[in-house]
């Protein structure tokens, strides 16, 4: 009985392998749950009711209003600078009403009044030059050429985005890596159990021969 009981007990290496497998399974499930609640659900809500369209520039202008941004010049060095507000008004193929263009959802949330937020520099003049360069880009290089933009009729009917922060690739990775972690954990547990079962059978066959 003692030998039979010992045969069914896992060795230290097998026990560690089982623990690793269960840890990966739990980590995969918790990652899916956490990403689904904290990140994936808001991302899908942003995408819900949205789509792509062709946009054409109607007007490019700078407002007199300036906005604050925070620059960093080292580990313990931070400050505030200001930049002018650039607005790019476009017409979409889905609607005749003008819409305000934004870089992406993140920029829209940061400053819904403007179309562009420059990299924050300490010098206000440098920030103004960056905005002026972007203004010339939309006026001279893009002009009346149509380009693809993205909209969300439910959340922001009067705004369009040049690109999406949460695209299909990001959503795929949000699902892919937790699922891979879960499957690797399941594979480790199954292989450990199968290896133990084969070892027990081999031991039993060896005893029968003797």
PDB file of C-alpha atoms in Angstrom:
ATOM      1  CA  UNK A   1       0.000   0.000   0.000  1.00  0.00           C
ATOM      2  CA  UNK A   2       2.822   2.400   0.876  1.00  0.00           C
ATOM      3  CA  UNK A   3       4.500   1.806  -2.499  1.00  0.00           C
ATOM      4  CA  UNK A   4       1.191   2.271  -4.353  1.00  0.00           C
ATOM      5  CA  UNK A   5       0.495   5.503  -2.484  1.00  0.00           C
ATOM      6  CA  UNK A   6       4.016   6.766  -3.183  1.00  0.00           C
ATOM      7  CA  UNK A   7       3.604   5.991  -6.880  1.00  0.00           C
ATOM      8  CA  UNK A   8       0.571   8.310  -7.083  1.00  0.00           C
ATOM      9  CA  UNK A   9       2.241  11.163  -5.200  1.00  0.00           C
ATOM     10  CA  UNK A  10       3.777  13.919  -7.288  1.00  0.00           C
ATOM     11  CA  UNK A  11       7.494  14.550  -7.083  1.00  0.00           C
ATOM     12  CA  UNK A  12       8.805  17.989  -6.175  1.00  0.00           C
ATOM     13  CA  UNK A  13       9.432  18.856  -9.842  1.00  0.00           C
ATOM     14  CA  UNK A  14       5.963  17.679 -10.852  1.00  0.00           C
ATOM     15  CA  UNK A  15       4.414  19.639  -7.993  1.00  0.00           C
ATOM     16  CA  UNK A  16       6.211  22.811  -9.139  1.00  0.00           C
ATOM     17  CA  UNK A  17       5.058  22.194 -12.691  1.00  0.00           C
ATOM     18  CA  UNK A  18       1.451  21.829 -11.552  1.00  0.00           C
ATOM     19  CA  UNK A  19       1.653  25.008  -9.490  1.00  0.00           C
ATOM     20  CA  UNK A  20       3.088  26.901 -12.467  1.00  0.00           C
ATOM     21  CA  UNK A  21       0.285  25.624 -14.685  1.00  0.00           C
ATOM     22  CA  UNK A  22      -2.439  26.639 -12.244  1.00  0.00           C
ATOM     23  CA  UNK A  23      -0.771  30.027 -11.747  1.00  0.00           C
ATOM     24  CA  UNK A  24      -0.771  30.676 -15.510  1.00  0.00           C
ATOM     25  CA  UNK A  25      -4.410  29.602 -15.758  1.00  0.00           C
ATOM     26  CA  UNK A  26      -5.401  31.977 -12.976  1.00  0.00           C
ATOM     27  CA  UNK A  27      -3.276  34.797 -14.425  1.00  0.00           C
ATOM     28  CA  UNK A  28      -4.873  34.370 -17.857  1.00  0.00           C
ATOM     29  CA  UNK A  29      -8.409  34.410 -16.451  1.00  0.00           C
ATOM     30  CA  UNK A  30      -7.738  37.424 -14.215  1.00  0.00           C
ATOM     31  CA  UNK A  31      -6.094  39.271 -17.111  1.00  0.00           C
ATOM     32  CA  UNK A  32      -9.109  38.685 -19.329  1.00  0.00           C
ATOM     33  CA  UNK A  33     -11.436  39.839 -16.564  1.00  0.00           C
ATOM     34  CA  UNK A  34      -9.352  42.905 -15.722  1.00  0.00           C
ATOM     35  CA  UNK A  35      -8.796  43.996 -19.303  1.00  0.00           C
ATOM     36  CA  UNK A  36     -12.419  43.374 -20.154  1.00  0.00           C
ATOM     37  CA  UNK A  37     -13.731  45.542 -17.303  1.00  0.00           C
ATOM     38  CA  UNK A  38     -11.101  48.283 -17.214  1.00  0.00           C
ATOM     39  CA  UNK A  39      -9.991  48.649 -20.831  1.00  0.00           C
ATOM     40  CA  UNK A  40     -11.769  46.550 -23.423  1.00  0.00           C
ATOM     41  CA  UNK A  41     -15.297  47.596 -22.509  1.00  0.00           C
ATOM     42  CA  UNK A  42     -14.572  51.367 -22.777  1.00  0.00           C
ATOM     43  CA  UNK A  43     -12.688  50.750 -26.026  1.00  0.00           C
ATOM     44  CA  UNK A  44     -15.647  48.905 -27.535  1.00  0.00           C
ATOM     45  CA  UNK A  45     -17.988  51.644 -26.345  1.00  0.00           C
ATOM     46  CA  UNK A  46     -15.845  54.190 -28.152  1.00  0.00           C
ATOM     47  CA  UNK A  47     -15.979  52.076 -31.300  1.00  0.00           C
ATOM     48  CA  UNK A  48     -19.697  51.423 -30.985  1.00  0.00           C
ATOM     49  CA  UNK A  49     -21.762  53.499 -33.374  1.00  0.00           C
ATOM     50  CA  UNK A  50     -18.643  54.635 -35.222  1.00  0.00           C
ATOM     51  CA  UNK A  51     -17.144  54.027 -38.607  1.00  0.00           C
ATOM     52  CA  UNK A  52     -14.909  55.481 -41.273  1.00  0.00           C
ATOM     53  CA  UNK A  53     -15.601  58.137 -43.877  1.00  0.00           C
ATOM     54  CA  UNK A  54     -13.851  60.327 -46.415  1.00  0.00           C
ATOM     55  CA  UNK A  55     -12.986  63.775 -45.097  1.00  0.00           C
ATOM     56  CA  UNK A  56     -12.181  67.003 -46.959  1.00  0.00           C
ATOM     57  CA  UNK A  57     -10.681  70.069 -45.317  1.00  0.00           C
ATOM     58  CA  UNK A  58     -12.994  73.080 -45.221  1.00  0.00           C
ATOM     59  CA  UNK A  59     -10.993  75.528 -43.123  1.00  0.00           C
ATOM     60  CA  UNK A  60      -7.787  75.685 -41.080  1.00  0.00           C
ATOM     61  CA  UNK A  61      -7.500  78.395 -38.469  1.00  0.00           C
ATOM     62  CA  UNK A  62      -5.810  79.394 -35.244  1.00  0.00           C
ATOM     63  CA  UNK A  63      -7.939  80.707 -32.410  1.00  0.00           C
ATOM     64  CA  UNK A  64      -6.807  83.528 -30.199  1.00  0.00           C
ATOM     65  CA  UNK A  65      -7.144  81.296 -27.153  1.00  0.00           C
ATOM     66  CA  UNK A  66      -4.043  79.550 -25.798  1.00  0.00           C
ATOM     67  CA  UNK A  67      -3.934  76.387 -23.708  1.00  0.00           C
ATOM     68  CA  UNK A  68      -1.522  75.170 -21.059  1.00  0.00           C
ATOM     69  CA  UNK A  69       0.651  72.072 -21.363  1.00  0.00           C
ATOM     70  CA  UNK A  70       3.186  70.500 -19.019  1.00  0.00           C
ATOM     71  CA  UNK A  71       6.778  69.967 -20.114  1.00  0.00           C
ATOM     72  CA  UNK A  72       9.463  67.857 -18.454  1.00  0.00           C
ATOM     73  CA  UNK A  73      13.152  68.746 -18.389  1.00  0.00           C
ATOM     74  CA  UNK A  74      14.408  66.050 -16.028  1.00  0.00           C
ATOM     75  CA  UNK A  75      13.458  63.782 -13.169  1.00  0.00           C
ATOM     76  CA  UNK A  76      12.530  66.637 -10.815  1.00  0.00           C
ATOM     77  CA  UNK A  77      12.027  69.375 -13.391  1.00  0.00           C
ATOM     78  CA  UNK A  78       8.552  70.190 -14.648  1.00  0.00           C
ATOM     79  CA  UNK A  79       6.879  73.342 -15.816  1.00  0.00           C
ATOM     80  CA  UNK A  80       3.946  74.796 -17.706  1.00  0.00           C
ATOM     81  CA  UNK A  81       3.971  76.332 -21.165  1.00  0.00           C
ATOM     82  CA  UNK A  82       1.248  77.461 -23.561  1.00  0.00           C
ATOM     83  CA  UNK A  83       0.346  76.697 -27.162  1.00  0.00           C
ATOM     84  CA  UNK A  84      -2.151  78.230 -29.627  1.00  0.00           C
ATOM     85  CA  UNK A  85      -5.293  76.371 -30.579  1.00  0.00           C
ATOM     86  CA  UNK A  86      -5.406  75.025 -34.137  1.00  0.00           C
ATOM     87  CA  UNK A  87      -8.757  73.997 -35.562  1.00  0.00           C
ATOM     88  CA  UNK A  88      -9.167  71.912 -38.723  1.00  0.00           C
ATOM     89  CA  UNK A  89     -12.762  71.866 -39.932  1.00  0.00           C
ATOM     90  CA  UNK A  90     -13.691  69.101 -42.354  1.00  0.00           C
ATOM     91  CA  UNK A  91     -16.676  67.828 -44.286  1.00  0.00           C
ATOM     92  CA  UNK A  92     -17.312  64.083 -44.168  1.00  0.00           C
ATOM     93  CA  UNK A  93     -18.893  61.864 -46.788  1.00  0.00           C
ATOM     94  CA  UNK A  94     -21.531  60.909 -44.201  1.00  0.00           C
ATOM     95  CA  UNK A  95     -22.749  64.418 -43.409  1.00  0.00           C
ATOM     96  CA  UNK A  96     -22.773  67.882 -44.971  1.00  0.00           C
ATOM     97  CA  UNK A  97     -22.320  69.552 -41.593  1.00  0.00           C
ATOM     98  CA  UNK A  98     -18.734  70.620 -40.751  1.00  0.00           C
ATOM     99  CA  UNK A  99     -16.895  68.629 -38.108  1.00  0.00           C
ATOM    100  CA  UNK A 100     -13.792  69.337 -36.034  1.00  0.00           C
ATOM    101  CA  UNK A 101     -10.859  67.047 -36.769  1.00  0.00           C
ATOM    102  CA  UNK A 102      -8.748  65.525 -33.964  1.00  0.00           C
ATOM    103  CA  UNK A 103      -5.605  63.400 -33.983  1.00  0.00           C
ATOM    104  CA  UNK A 104      -7.199  60.535 -32.017  1.00  0.00           C
ATOM    105  CA  UNK A 105      -9.516  59.792 -29.079  1.00  0.00           C
ATOM    106  CA  UNK A 106      -6.810  60.638 -26.535  1.00  0.00           C
ATOM    107  CA  UNK A 107      -6.236  64.088 -27.993  1.00  0.00           C
ATOM    108  CA  UNK A 108      -9.990  64.644 -28.179  1.00  0.00           C
ATOM    109  CA  UNK A 109     -10.375  63.905 -24.481  1.00  0.00           C
ATOM    110  CA  UNK A 110      -7.370  66.074 -23.564  1.00  0.00           C
ATOM    111  CA  UNK A 111      -8.493  69.152 -25.500  1.00  0.00           C
ATOM    112  CA  UNK A 112     -11.831  68.901 -27.354  1.00  0.00           C
ATOM    113  CA  UNK A 113     -11.583  72.471 -28.666  1.00  0.00           C
ATOM    114  CA  UNK A 114      -8.425  71.992 -30.736  1.00  0.00           C
ATOM    115  CA  UNK A 115      -7.331  69.691 -33.554  1.00  0.00           C
ATOM    116  CA  UNK A 116      -3.677  69.395 -32.552  1.00  0.00           C
ATOM    117  CA  UNK A 117      -1.632  69.382 -29.340  1.00  0.00           C
ATOM    118  CA  UNK A 118       2.083  69.935 -30.021  1.00  0.00           C
ATOM    119  CA  UNK A 119       4.833  68.188 -28.030  1.00  0.00           C
ATOM    120  CA  UNK A 120       5.082  70.486 -25.047  1.00  0.00           C
ATOM    121  CA  UNK A 121       8.287  72.559 -25.094  1.00  0.00           C
ATOM    122  CA  UNK A 122       9.458  74.995 -22.442  1.00  0.00           C
ATOM    123  CA  UNK A 123       9.463  77.894 -24.930  1.00  0.00           C
ATOM    124  CA  UNK A 124       6.019  79.153 -25.938  1.00  0.00           C
ATOM    125  CA  UNK A 125       7.457  80.337 -29.240  1.00  0.00           C
ATOM    126  CA  UNK A 126       8.570  76.817 -30.124  1.00  0.00           C
ATOM    127  CA  UNK A 127       5.084  75.521 -29.382  1.00  0.00           C
ATOM    128  CA  UNK A 128       3.627  78.225 -31.629  1.00  0.00           C
ATOM    129  CA  UNK A 129       6.018  77.286 -34.445  1.00  0.00           C
ATOM    130  CA  UNK A 130       4.998  73.624 -34.181  1.00  0.00           C
ATOM    131  CA  UNK A 131       1.328  74.570 -34.441  1.00  0.00           C
ATOM    132  CA  UNK A 132       2.029  76.893 -37.393  1.00  0.00           C
ATOM    133  CA  UNK A 133       3.895  74.071 -39.164  1.00  0.00           C
ATOM    134  CA  UNK A 134       0.902  71.781 -38.677  1.00  0.00           C
ATOM    135  CA  UNK A 135      -1.382  74.516 -39.970  1.00  0.00           C
ATOM    136  CA  UNK A 136       0.692  74.852 -43.165  1.00  0.00           C
ATOM    137  CA  UNK A 137       0.645  71.076 -43.552  1.00  0.00           C
ATOM    138  CA  UNK A 138      -3.144  70.930 -43.601  1.00  0.00           C
ATOM    139  CA  UNK A 139      -3.456  73.989 -45.844  1.00  0.00           C
ATOM    140  CA  UNK A 140      -0.718  73.330 -48.393  1.00  0.00           C
ATOM    141  CA  UNK A 141       0.047  69.592 -48.399  1.00  0.00           C
ATOM    142  CA  UNK A 142      -3.404  68.176 -47.740  1.00  0.00           C
ATOM    143  CA  UNK A 143      -5.538  70.989 -49.113  1.00  0.00           C
ATOM    144  CA  UNK A 144      -8.653  69.643 -50.786  1.00  0.00           C
ATOM    145  CA  UNK A 145      -7.391  66.059 -51.050  1.00  0.00           C
ATOM    146  CA  UNK A 146      -9.793  63.565 -49.410  1.00  0.00           C
ATOM    147  CA  UNK A 147      -8.480  61.370 -46.605  1.00  0.00           C
ATOM    148  CA  UNK A 148      -9.879  58.701 -44.308  1.00  0.00           C
ATOM    149  CA  UNK A 149     -11.267  59.813 -40.954  1.00  0.00           C
ATOM    150  CA  UNK A 150     -13.230  58.120 -38.175  1.00  0.00           C
ATOM    151  CA  UNK A 151     -16.355  59.230 -36.368  1.00  0.00           C
ATOM    152  CA  UNK A 152     -18.706  58.182 -33.580  1.00  0.00           C
ATOM    153  CA  UNK A 153     -22.267  59.398 -34.026  1.00  0.00           C
ATOM    154  CA  UNK A 154     -23.355  58.420 -30.518  1.00  0.00           C
ATOM    155  CA  UNK A 155     -20.497  59.858 -28.431  1.00  0.00           C
ATOM    156  CA  UNK A 156     -19.123  62.741 -30.545  1.00  0.00           C
ATOM    157  CA  UNK A 157     -21.372  63.599 -33.510  1.00  0.00           C
ATOM    158  CA  UNK A 158     -19.558  66.896 -34.221  1.00  0.00           C
ATOM    159  CA  UNK A 159     -15.995  65.506 -34.079  1.00  0.00           C
ATOM    160  CA  UNK A 160     -13.956  63.177 -36.268  1.00  0.00           C
ATOM    161  CA  UNK A 161     -10.597  61.466 -35.662  1.00  0.00           C
ATOM    162  CA  UNK A 162      -7.629  61.119 -37.974  1.00  0.00           C
ATOM    163  CA  UNK A 163      -6.765  57.767 -36.400  1.00  0.00           C
ATOM    164  CA  UNK A 164      -8.129  55.481 -33.733  1.00  0.00           C
ATOM    165  CA  UNK A 165      -6.332  54.816 -30.470  1.00  0.00           C
ATOM    166  CA  UNK A 166      -8.129  51.487 -30.050  1.00  0.00           C
ATOM    167  CA  UNK A 167      -7.740  49.790 -33.406  1.00  0.00           C
ATOM    168  CA  UNK A 168      -8.261  46.134 -34.308  1.00  0.00           C
ATOM    169  CA  UNK A 169      -4.627  45.226 -33.610  1.00  0.00           C
ATOM    170  CA  UNK A 170      -4.767  46.537 -30.034  1.00  0.00           C
ATOM    171  CA  UNK A 171      -8.046  44.761 -29.393  1.00  0.00           C
ATOM    172  CA  UNK A 172      -6.581  41.540 -30.785  1.00  0.00           C
ATOM    173  CA  UNK A 173      -3.588  41.725 -28.431  1.00  0.00           C
ATOM    174  CA  UNK A 174      -5.956  42.477 -25.558  1.00  0.00           C
ATOM    175  CA  UNK A 175      -7.507  39.053 -26.109  1.00  0.00           C
ATOM    176  CA  UNK A 176      -4.514  37.162 -27.489  1.00  0.00           C
ATOM    177  CA  UNK A 177      -1.976  37.259 -24.654  1.00  0.00           C
ATOM    178  CA  UNK A 178      -4.329  36.371 -21.759  1.00  0.00           C
ATOM    179  CA  UNK A 179      -5.716  33.489 -23.846  1.00  0.00           C
ATOM    180  CA  UNK A 180      -2.197  32.293 -24.696  1.00  0.00           C
ATOM    181  CA  UNK A 181      -1.255  32.459 -20.995  1.00  0.00           C
ATOM    182  CA  UNK A 182      -4.359  30.453 -20.070  1.00  0.00           C
ATOM    183  CA  UNK A 183      -3.719  27.807 -22.751  1.00  0.00           C
ATOM    184  CA  UNK A 184      -0.052  27.427 -21.777  1.00  0.00           C
ATOM    185  CA  UNK A 185      -1.121  26.855 -18.174  1.00  0.00           C
ATOM    186  CA  UNK A 186      -3.677  24.225 -19.242  1.00  0.00           C
ATOM    187  CA  UNK A 187      -1.053  22.544 -21.431  1.00  0.00           C
ATOM    188  CA  UNK A 188       1.449  22.378 -18.562  1.00  0.00           C
ATOM    189  CA  UNK A 189      -1.124  20.812 -16.208  1.00  0.00           C
ATOM    190  CA  UNK A 190      -2.316  18.294 -18.813  1.00  0.00           C
ATOM    191  CA  UNK A 191       1.222  17.278 -19.791  1.00  0.00           C
ATOM    192  CA  UNK A 192       2.220  16.864 -16.135  1.00  0.00           C
ATOM    193  CA  UNK A 193      -0.812  14.668 -15.416  1.00  0.00           C
ATOM    194  CA  UNK A 194      -0.213  12.621 -18.572  1.00  0.00           C
ATOM    195  CA  UNK A 195       3.478  12.162 -17.729  1.00  0.00           C
ATOM    196  CA  UNK A 196       2.576  11.021 -14.197  1.00  0.00           C
ATOM    197  CA  UNK A 197      -0.042   8.611 -15.545  1.00  0.00           C
ATOM    198  CA  UNK A 198       2.417   7.097 -18.013  1.00  0.00           C
ATOM    199  CA  UNK A 199       5.038   6.749 -15.288  1.00  0.00           C
ATOM    200  CA  UNK A 200       2.537   4.896 -13.049  1.00  0.00           C
ATOM    201  CA  UNK A 201       1.545   2.570 -15.894  1.00  0.00           C
ATOM    202  CA  UNK A 202       5.180   1.865 -16.726  1.00  0.00           C
ATOM    203  CA  UNK A 203       5.850   1.094 -13.065  1.00  0.00           C
ATOM    204  CA  UNK A 204       2.865  -1.267 -12.947  1.00  0.00           C
ATOM    205  CA  UNK A 205       3.955  -3.104 -16.123  1.00  0.00           C
ATOM    206  CA  UNK A 206       7.487  -3.439 -14.715  1.00  0.00           C
ATOM    207  CA  UNK A 207       6.132  -4.968 -11.504  1.00  0.00           C
ATOM    208  CA  UNK A 208       4.017  -7.483 -13.449  1.00  0.00           C
ATOM    209  CA  UNK A 209       7.061  -8.636 -15.419  1.00  0.00           C
ATOM    210  CA  UNK A 210       9.028  -9.186 -12.224  1.00  0.00           C
TER     211      UNK A 210
END
